[in-house]
Amino acid sequence: LLLVLPTHGQNSVTEGPGVLLPPPKGACAGWVAGIPGHPGHNGTPGRDGRDGTPGEKGEKGDPGLVGPKGDTGETGVTGVEGPRGFPGTPGRKGEPGESAYVHRSAFSVGLESRVTVPNVPIRFTKIFYNLQNHYDGTTGKFHCNIPGLYYFSYHITVYLKDVKVSLYKKDKAMLFTYDQYQEKNVDQASGSVLLHLEVGDQVWLQVYGDGNSYGVYADNVHDSTFTGF
């Protein structure tokens, strides 16, 4: 600090012992230094500076998580049909398939002599067709080996007696035919039916009734036949 002391009749400043300094220029007599003032307020911010030079490109970041599946969009309009392409190369020839096999079952038989025994199967022993051997001439019965729908028919020559004939399936009469003999004449009786058979079923003809109904007849010019397929 400077100690300023006034002297009578002089305006001088003493700096240290025995040193006189001239008073400050333009200062009044008796001047004393003031206390330092408070700091001033901050000034207004300056304008933004210019953009800096772009920095170097950074390294590629890790892939982000897969987002949820979006909704299905609307079906677009069908486009115009394009031109027809060229034929493709023919494929390889396939393996031969299994040959088709048609299952058959049929018979057609005739009577060789007059029937005189009622209530037993009639044995037709004249064979017209029995390639599969499904008809048994020793019993007079047809044996079903292939299930399905069968057609049966019979044509009977009637002579000397009335005739009552029935067609049986599995010990049950399915069809009845009756013909009353006219004296000194030869009559004809016939019948036909469709039956569904299972494997193991048997079909045959037999005379039913009393002993006066066995007029089933056959000779070298008259036939009685039984057919099924």
PDB file of C-alpha atoms in Angstrom:
ATOM      1  CA  LEU A   1       0.000   0.000   0.000  1.00  0.00           C
ATOM      2  CA  LEU A   2       1.059   3.556  -0.616  1.00  0.00           C
ATOM      3  CA  LEU A   3       0.789   5.885   2.272  1.00  0.00           C
ATOM      4  CA  VAL A   4       0.005   9.356   1.103  1.00  0.00           C
ATOM      5  CA  LEU A   5       0.553  12.092   3.678  1.00  0.00           C
ATOM      6  CA  PRO A   6      -0.120  15.735   3.017  1.00  0.00           C
ATOM      7  CA  THR A   7       2.549  18.288   4.044  1.00  0.00           C
ATOM      8  CA  HIS A   8       1.778  21.790   4.875  1.00  0.00           C
ATOM      9  CA  GLY A   9       2.317  24.087   1.942  1.00  0.00           C
ATOM     10  CA  GLN A  10       3.441  21.184  -0.293  1.00  0.00           C
ATOM     11  CA  ASN A  11       1.710  18.588  -2.506  1.00  0.00           C
ATOM     12  CA  SER A  12       4.054  15.609  -2.431  1.00  0.00           C
ATOM     13  CA  VAL A  13       3.928  11.885  -1.900  1.00  0.00           C
ATOM     14  CA  THR A  14       6.445  10.043   0.153  1.00  0.00           C
ATOM     15  CA  GLU A  15       7.475   6.518  -0.985  1.00  0.00           C
ATOM     16  CA  GLY A  16       9.405   4.951   1.713  1.00  0.00           C
ATOM     17  CA  PRO A  17      11.434   6.922   4.263  1.00  0.00           C
ATOM     18  CA  GLY A  18      12.812  10.241   2.936  1.00  0.00           C
ATOM     19  CA  VAL A  19      11.571   9.685  -0.690  1.00  0.00           C
ATOM     20  CA  LEU A  20       9.228  12.221  -2.208  1.00  0.00           C
ATOM     21  CA  LEU A  21       7.082  11.431  -5.249  1.00  0.00           C
ATOM     22  CA  PRO A  22       5.043  13.840  -7.278  1.00  0.00           C
ATOM     23  CA  PRO A  23       1.305  13.497  -6.811  1.00  0.00           C
ATOM     24  CA  PRO A  24      -0.686  11.634  -9.489  1.00  0.00           C
ATOM     25  CA  LYS A  25      -1.386  13.613 -12.575  1.00  0.00           C
ATOM     26  CA  GLY A  26      -4.629  15.388 -12.308  1.00  0.00           C
ATOM     27  CA  ALA A  27      -5.252  14.086  -8.807  1.00  0.00           C
ATOM     28  CA  CYS A  28      -6.767  16.187  -6.197  1.00  0.00           C
ATOM     29  CA  ALA A  29      -5.028  16.980  -3.062  1.00  0.00           C
ATOM     30  CA  GLY A  30      -5.654  14.413  -0.352  1.00  0.00           C
ATOM     31  CA  TRP A  31      -6.339  11.472  -2.868  1.00  0.00           C
ATOM     32  CA  VAL A  32      -6.607   7.951  -1.441  1.00  0.00           C
ATOM     33  CA  ALA A  33      -6.793   4.672  -3.552  1.00  0.00           C
ATOM     34  CA  GLY A  34     -10.232   3.009  -3.523  1.00  0.00           C
ATOM     35  CA  ILE A  35     -11.151  -0.596  -2.780  1.00  0.00           C
ATOM     36  CA  PRO A  36     -11.223  -2.881  -5.920  1.00  0.00           C
ATOM     37  CA  GLY A  37     -14.676  -3.036  -7.491  1.00  0.00           C
ATOM     38  CA  HIS A  38     -16.905  -6.146  -7.941  1.00  0.00           C
ATOM     39  CA  PRO A  39     -16.444  -8.350 -11.102  1.00  0.00           C
ATOM     40  CA  GLY A  40     -18.618  -7.294 -13.995  1.00  0.00           C
ATOM     41  CA  HIS A  41     -21.550  -9.327 -15.436  1.00  0.00           C
ATOM     42  CA  ASN A  42     -20.949 -12.037 -18.081  1.00  0.00           C
ATOM     43  CA  GLY A  43     -21.190 -10.775 -21.567  1.00  0.00           C
ATOM     44  CA  THR A  44     -23.714 -12.075 -24.160  1.00  0.00           C
ATOM     45  CA  PRO A  45     -22.704 -15.374 -25.855  1.00  0.00           C
ATOM     46  CA  GLY A  46     -20.819 -14.991 -29.047  1.00  0.00           C
ATOM     47  CA  ARG A  47     -22.122 -16.279 -32.410  1.00  0.00           C
ATOM     48  CA  ASP A  48     -21.735 -19.971 -33.343  1.00  0.00           C
ATOM     49  CA  GLY A  49     -18.478 -20.826 -34.925  1.00  0.00           C
ATOM     50  CA  ARG A  50     -18.090 -22.465 -38.308  1.00  0.00           C
ATOM     51  CA  ASP A  51     -18.690 -26.238 -38.720  1.00  0.00           C
ATOM     52  CA  GLY A  52     -15.609 -28.284 -38.137  1.00  0.00           C
ATOM     53  CA  THR A  53     -14.045 -30.636 -40.635  1.00  0.00           C
ATOM     54  CA  PRO A  54     -15.879 -34.032 -40.820  1.00  0.00           C
ATOM     55  CA  GLY A  55     -14.157 -36.680 -38.738  1.00  0.00           C
ATOM     56  CA  GLU A  56     -13.046 -40.106 -39.890  1.00  0.00           C
ATOM     57  CA  LYS A  57     -15.673 -42.828 -40.500  1.00  0.00           C
ATOM     58  CA  GLY A  58     -16.217 -44.995 -37.433  1.00  0.00           C
ATOM     59  CA  GLU A  59     -16.226 -48.776 -37.295  1.00  0.00           C
ATOM     60  CA  LYS A  60     -19.400 -50.720 -38.258  1.00  0.00           C
ATOM     61  CA  GLY A  61     -21.628 -51.403 -35.274  1.00  0.00           C
ATOM     62  CA  ASP A  62     -23.153 -54.734 -34.231  1.00  0.00           C
ATOM     63  CA  PRO A  63     -26.449 -55.776 -35.932  1.00  0.00           C
ATOM     64  CA  GLY A  64     -29.541 -54.775 -34.053  1.00  0.00           C
ATOM     65  CA  LEU A  65     -32.179 -57.180 -32.731  1.00  0.00           C
ATOM     66  CA  VAL A  66     -34.739 -58.607 -35.195  1.00  0.00           C
ATOM     67  CA  GLY A  67     -37.947 -56.654 -35.020  1.00  0.00           C
ATOM     68  CA  PRO A  68     -41.443 -58.213 -34.790  1.00  0.00           C
ATOM     69  CA  LYS A  69     -43.022 -59.644 -37.926  1.00  0.00           C
ATOM     70  CA  GLY A  70     -45.144 -57.148 -39.743  1.00  0.00           C
ATOM     71  CA  ASP A  71     -48.758 -57.648 -40.812  1.00  0.00           C
ATOM     72  CA  THR A  72     -49.434 -59.498 -44.053  1.00  0.00           C
ATOM     73  CA  GLY A  73     -49.946 -57.105 -46.895  1.00  0.00           C
ATOM     74  CA  GLU A  74     -52.908 -57.128 -49.216  1.00  0.00           C
ATOM     75  CA  THR A  75     -52.863 -59.501 -52.172  1.00  0.00           C
ATOM     76  CA  GLY A  76     -51.596 -57.813 -55.251  1.00  0.00           C
ATOM     77  CA  VAL A  77     -53.359 -57.699 -58.575  1.00  0.00           C
ATOM     78  CA  THR A  78     -52.811 -60.779 -60.755  1.00  0.00           C
ATOM     79  CA  GLY A  79     -50.301 -60.047 -63.430  1.00  0.00           C
ATOM     80  CA  VAL A  80     -50.711 -60.621 -67.118  1.00  0.00           C
ATOM     81  CA  GLU A  81     -50.141 -64.214 -68.226  1.00  0.00           C
ATOM     82  CA  GLY A  82     -46.727 -64.649 -69.692  1.00  0.00           C
ATOM     83  CA  PRO A  83     -45.892 -66.303 -72.986  1.00  0.00           C
ATOM     84  CA  ARG A  84     -45.999 -70.080 -73.207  1.00  0.00           C
ATOM     85  CA  GLY A  85     -42.634 -71.709 -72.575  1.00  0.00           C
ATOM     86  CA  PHE A  86     -40.885 -74.316 -74.628  1.00  0.00           C
ATOM     87  CA  PRO A  87     -41.666 -78.002 -73.964  1.00  0.00           C
ATOM     88  CA  GLY A  88     -39.493 -79.549 -71.298  1.00  0.00           C
ATOM     89  CA  THR A  89     -37.237 -82.530 -71.702  1.00  0.00           C
ATOM     90  CA  PRO A  90     -39.152 -85.841 -71.558  1.00  0.00           C
ATOM     91  CA  GLY A  91     -38.761 -87.635 -68.239  1.00  0.00           C
ATOM     92  CA  ARG A  92     -37.430 -91.109 -67.699  1.00  0.00           C
ATOM     93  CA  LYS A  93     -39.652 -94.055 -68.506  1.00  0.00           C
ATOM     94  CA  GLY A  94     -41.355 -95.429 -65.437  1.00  0.00           C
ATOM     95  CA  GLU A  95     -41.224 -98.957 -64.150  1.00  0.00           C
ATOM     96  CA  PRO A  96     -43.796-101.386 -65.560  1.00  0.00           C
ATOM     97  CA  GLY A  97     -46.909-101.523 -63.406  1.00  0.00           C
ATOM     98  CA  GLU A  98     -48.714-104.601 -62.213  1.00  0.00           C
ATOM     99  CA  SER A  99     -50.989-106.160 -64.788  1.00  0.00           C
ATOM    100  CA  ALA A 100     -54.702-105.803 -64.165  1.00  0.00           C
ATOM    101  CA  TYR A 101     -56.449-108.988 -63.111  1.00  0.00           C
ATOM    102  CA  VAL A 102     -60.179-109.414 -63.468  1.00  0.00           C
ATOM    103  CA  HIS A 103     -61.642-111.873 -60.982  1.00  0.00           C
ATOM    104  CA  ARG A 104     -64.229-114.126 -62.564  1.00  0.00           C
ATOM    105  CA  SER A 105     -66.557-116.800 -61.275  1.00  0.00           C
ATOM    106  CA  ALA A 106     -69.147-118.495 -63.461  1.00  0.00           C
ATOM    107  CA  PHE A 107     -70.708-121.862 -64.205  1.00  0.00           C
ATOM    108  CA  SER A 108     -73.364-123.339 -66.439  1.00  0.00           C
ATOM    109  CA  VAL A 109     -74.440-126.962 -66.021  1.00  0.00           C
ATOM    110  CA  GLY A 110     -77.198-129.315 -67.169  1.00  0.00           C
ATOM    111  CA  LEU A 111     -79.086-132.403 -66.038  1.00  0.00           C
ATOM    112  CA  GLU A 112     -78.308-135.783 -67.611  1.00  0.00           C
ATOM    113  CA  SER A 113     -81.157-137.844 -66.140  1.00  0.00           C
ATOM    114  CA  ARG A 114     -84.511-137.532 -64.439  1.00  0.00           C
ATOM    115  CA  VAL A 115     -84.572-136.428 -60.789  1.00  0.00           C
ATOM    116  CA  THR A 116     -86.478-138.734 -58.461  1.00  0.00           C
ATOM    117  CA  VAL A 117     -85.209-137.737 -55.012  1.00  0.00           C
ATOM    118  CA  PRO A 118     -86.803-134.690 -53.297  1.00  0.00           C
ATOM    119  CA  ASN A 119     -85.368-132.407 -50.598  1.00  0.00           C
ATOM    120  CA  VAL A 120     -81.696-132.900 -51.559  1.00  0.00           C
ATOM    121  CA  PRO A 121     -79.532-130.805 -53.919  1.00  0.00           C
ATOM    122  CA  ILE A 122     -80.030-131.633 -57.588  1.00  0.00           C
ATOM    123  CA  ARG A 123     -76.772-132.881 -59.114  1.00  0.00           C
ATOM    124  CA  PHE A 124     -76.286-131.270 -62.519  1.00  0.00           C
ATOM    125  CA  THR A 125     -73.490-133.337 -64.068  1.00  0.00           C
ATOM    126  CA  LYS A 126     -73.492-132.069 -67.672  1.00  0.00           C
ATOM    127  CA  ILE A 127     -70.858-129.317 -67.615  1.00  0.00           C
ATOM    128  CA  PHE A 128     -71.209-126.462 -70.135  1.00  0.00           C
ATOM    129  CA  TYR A 129     -68.802-124.123 -68.339  1.00  0.00           C
ATOM    130  CA  ASN A 130     -66.974-124.476 -65.031  1.00  0.00           C
ATOM    131  CA  LEU A 131     -63.476-123.129 -65.724  1.00  0.00           C
ATOM    132  CA  GLN A 132     -62.854-121.939 -62.134  1.00  0.00           C
ATOM    133  CA  ASN A 133     -64.303-125.193 -60.679  1.00  0.00           C
ATOM    134  CA  HIS A 134     -66.480-123.186 -58.298  1.00  0.00           C
ATOM    135  CA  TYR A 135     -69.380-125.571 -59.004  1.00  0.00           C
ATOM    136  CA  ASP A 136     -69.042-129.021 -57.462  1.00  0.00           C
ATOM    137  CA  GLY A 137     -70.705-131.692 -59.626  1.00  0.00           C
ATOM    138  CA  THR A 138     -70.461-134.309 -56.874  1.00  0.00           C
ATOM    139  CA  THR A 139     -72.681-132.279 -54.502  1.00  0.00           C
ATOM    140  CA  GLY A 140     -74.623-130.090 -56.951  1.00  0.00           C
ATOM    141  CA  LYS A 141     -73.588-126.937 -55.052  1.00  0.00           C
ATOM    142  CA  PHE A 142     -71.902-123.720 -56.186  1.00  0.00           C
ATOM    143  CA  HIS A 143     -69.214-122.516 -53.735  1.00  0.00           C
ATOM    144  CA  CYS A 144     -68.535-118.772 -53.559  1.00  0.00           C
ATOM    145  CA  ASN A 145     -64.793-117.984 -53.690  1.00  0.00           C
ATOM    146  CA  ILE A 146     -65.073-114.317 -54.743  1.00  0.00           C
ATOM    147  CA  PRO A 147     -67.489-112.070 -52.818  1.00  0.00           C
ATOM    148  CA  GLY A 148     -69.864-109.979 -54.866  1.00  0.00           C
ATOM    149  CA  LEU A 149     -73.219-109.795 -56.620  1.00  0.00           C
ATOM    150  CA  TYR A 150     -74.211-112.962 -58.497  1.00  0.00           C
ATOM    151  CA  TYR A 151     -76.932-113.756 -61.009  1.00  0.00           C
ATOM    152  CA  PHE A 152     -78.492-117.228 -60.941  1.00  0.00           C
ATOM    153  CA  SER A 153     -81.035-118.738 -63.328  1.00  0.00           C
ATOM    154  CA  TYR A 154     -82.503-122.157 -64.007  1.00  0.00           C
ATOM    155  CA  HIS A 155     -84.595-123.672 -66.782  1.00  0.00           C
ATOM    156  CA  ILE A 156     -86.436-126.902 -65.947  1.00  0.00           C
ATOM    157  CA  THR A 157     -88.150-129.367 -68.297  1.00  0.00           C
ATOM    158  CA  VAL A 158     -91.280-130.749 -66.596  1.00  0.00           C
ATOM    159  CA  TYR A 159     -92.538-134.228 -67.557  1.00  0.00           C
ATOM    160  CA  LEU A 160     -94.745-136.915 -66.010  1.00  0.00           C
ATOM    161  CA  LYS A 161     -95.078-135.180 -62.629  1.00  0.00           C
ATOM    162  CA  ASP A 162     -95.620-131.722 -61.170  1.00  0.00           C
ATOM    163  CA  VAL A 163     -92.508-129.770 -60.240  1.00  0.00           C
ATOM    164  CA  LYS A 164     -91.728-127.741 -57.153  1.00  0.00           C
ATOM    165  CA  VAL A 165     -88.175-126.375 -57.247  1.00  0.00           C
ATOM    166  CA  SER A 166     -86.490-123.988 -54.836  1.00  0.00           C
ATOM    167  CA  LEU A 167     -83.141-122.193 -54.973  1.00  0.00           C
ATOM    168  CA  TYR A 168     -81.201-122.345 -51.708  1.00  0.00           C
ATOM    169  CA  LYS A 169     -78.514-120.136 -50.216  1.00  0.00           C
ATOM    170  CA  LYS A 170     -76.832-121.250 -46.979  1.00  0.00           C
ATOM    171  CA  ASP A 171     -79.627-123.743 -46.093  1.00  0.00           C
ATOM    172  CA  LYS A 172     -82.338-121.137 -46.695  1.00  0.00           C
ATOM    173  CA  ALA A 173     -84.785-121.239 -49.610  1.00  0.00           C
ATOM    174  CA  MET A 174     -84.550-117.947 -51.525  1.00  0.00           C
ATOM    175  CA  LEU A 175     -86.765-118.618 -54.558  1.00  0.00           C
ATOM    176  CA  PHE A 176     -89.668-121.005 -55.311  1.00  0.00           C
ATOM    177  CA  THR A 177     -90.998-122.220 -58.681  1.00  0.00           C
ATOM    178  CA  TYR A 178     -94.041-124.428 -59.189  1.00  0.00           C
ATOM    179  CA  ASP A 179     -95.334-125.984 -62.408  1.00  0.00           C
ATOM    180  CA  GLN A 180     -98.382-128.279 -62.726  1.00  0.00           C
ATOM    181  CA  TYR A 181     -97.822-130.988 -65.287  1.00  0.00           C
ATOM    182  CA  GLN A 182    -100.287-131.231 -68.176  1.00  0.00           C
ATOM    183  CA  GLU A 183    -100.855-134.849 -69.248  1.00  0.00           C
ATOM    184  CA  LYS A 184     -99.267-135.952 -72.498  1.00  0.00           C
ATOM    185  CA  ASN A 185     -97.285-132.725 -72.764  1.00  0.00           C
ATOM    186  CA  VAL A 186     -93.869-131.311 -71.841  1.00  0.00           C
ATOM    187  CA  ASP A 187     -93.870-128.169 -69.718  1.00  0.00           C
ATOM    188  CA  GLN A 188     -91.169-125.633 -68.900  1.00  0.00           C
ATOM    189  CA  ALA A 189     -90.457-123.913 -65.576  1.00  0.00           C
ATOM    190  CA  SER A 190     -87.809-121.264 -64.933  1.00  0.00           C
ATOM    191  CA  GLY A 191     -86.612-118.700 -62.433  1.00  0.00           C
ATOM    192  CA  SER A 192     -83.808-116.188 -61.874  1.00  0.00           C
ATOM    193  CA  VAL A 193     -82.516-114.028 -59.038  1.00  0.00           C
ATOM    194  CA  LEU A 194     -79.665-111.699 -57.972  1.00  0.00           C
ATOM    195  CA  LEU A 195     -77.895-112.602 -54.726  1.00  0.00           C
ATOM    196  CA  HIS A 196     -74.997-111.015 -52.891  1.00  0.00           C
ATOM    197  CA  LEU A 197     -72.588-113.700 -51.699  1.00  0.00           C
ATOM    198  CA  GLU A 198     -69.698-113.797 -49.277  1.00  0.00           C
ATOM    199  CA  VAL A 199     -66.777-116.206 -49.438  1.00  0.00           C
ATOM    200  CA  GLY A 200     -67.959-119.623 -48.265  1.00  0.00           C
ATOM    201  CA  ASP A 201     -71.632-119.203 -49.232  1.00  0.00           C
ATOM    202  CA  GLN A 202     -73.209-122.092 -51.175  1.00  0.00           C
ATOM    203  CA  VAL A 203     -76.091-122.020 -53.684  1.00  0.00           C
ATOM    204  CA  TRP A 204     -78.000-124.968 -55.134  1.00  0.00           C
ATOM    205  CA  LEU A 205     -81.387-126.211 -56.471  1.00  0.00           C
ATOM    206  CA  GLN A 206     -83.547-128.920 -54.960  1.00  0.00           C
ATOM    207  CA  VAL A 207     -87.034-130.355 -55.241  1.00  0.00           C
ATOM    208  CA  TYR A 208     -89.318-129.625 -52.313  1.00  0.00           C
ATOM    209  CA  GLY A 209     -92.707-131.047 -51.267  1.00  0.00           C
ATOM    210  CA  ASP A 210     -94.074-134.595 -51.346  1.00  0.00           C
ATOM    211  CA  GLY A 211     -93.117-137.436 -53.643  1.00  0.00           C
ATOM    212  CA  ASN A 212     -95.466-136.300 -56.407  1.00  0.00           C
ATOM    213  CA  SER A 213     -93.478-133.119 -57.203  1.00  0.00           C
ATOM    214  CA  TYR A 214     -90.309-134.480 -58.756  1.00  0.00           C
ATOM    215  CA  GLY A 215     -91.149-134.030 -62.436  1.00  0.00           C
ATOM    216  CA  VAL A 216     -87.728-132.491 -63.248  1.00  0.00           C
ATOM    217  CA  TYR A 217     -86.744-134.170 -66.488  1.00  0.00           C
ATOM    218  CA  ALA A 218     -83.906-134.386 -69.034  1.00  0.00           C
ATOM    219  CA  ASP A 219     -82.968-136.600 -71.971  1.00  0.00           C
ATOM    220  CA  ASN A 220     -81.016-136.292 -75.182  1.00  0.00           C
ATOM    221  CA  VAL A 221     -83.470-133.738 -76.605  1.00  0.00           C
ATOM    222  CA  HIS A 222     -84.742-131.983 -73.456  1.00  0.00           C
ATOM    223  CA  ASP A 223     -82.486-130.061 -71.094  1.00  0.00           C
ATOM    224  CA  SER A 224     -82.805-128.794 -67.550  1.00  0.00           C
ATOM    225  CA  THR A 225     -80.066-126.235 -66.776  1.00  0.00           C
ATOM    226  CA  PHE A 226     -78.619-124.254 -63.868  1.00  0.00           C
ATOM    227  CA  THR A 227     -76.406-121.164 -64.396  1.00  0.00           C
ATOM    228  CA  GLY A 228     -74.700-118.591 -62.210  1.00  0.00           C
ATOM    229  CA  PHE A 229     -72.016-115.866 -62.526  1.00  0.00           C
TER     230      PHE A 229
END
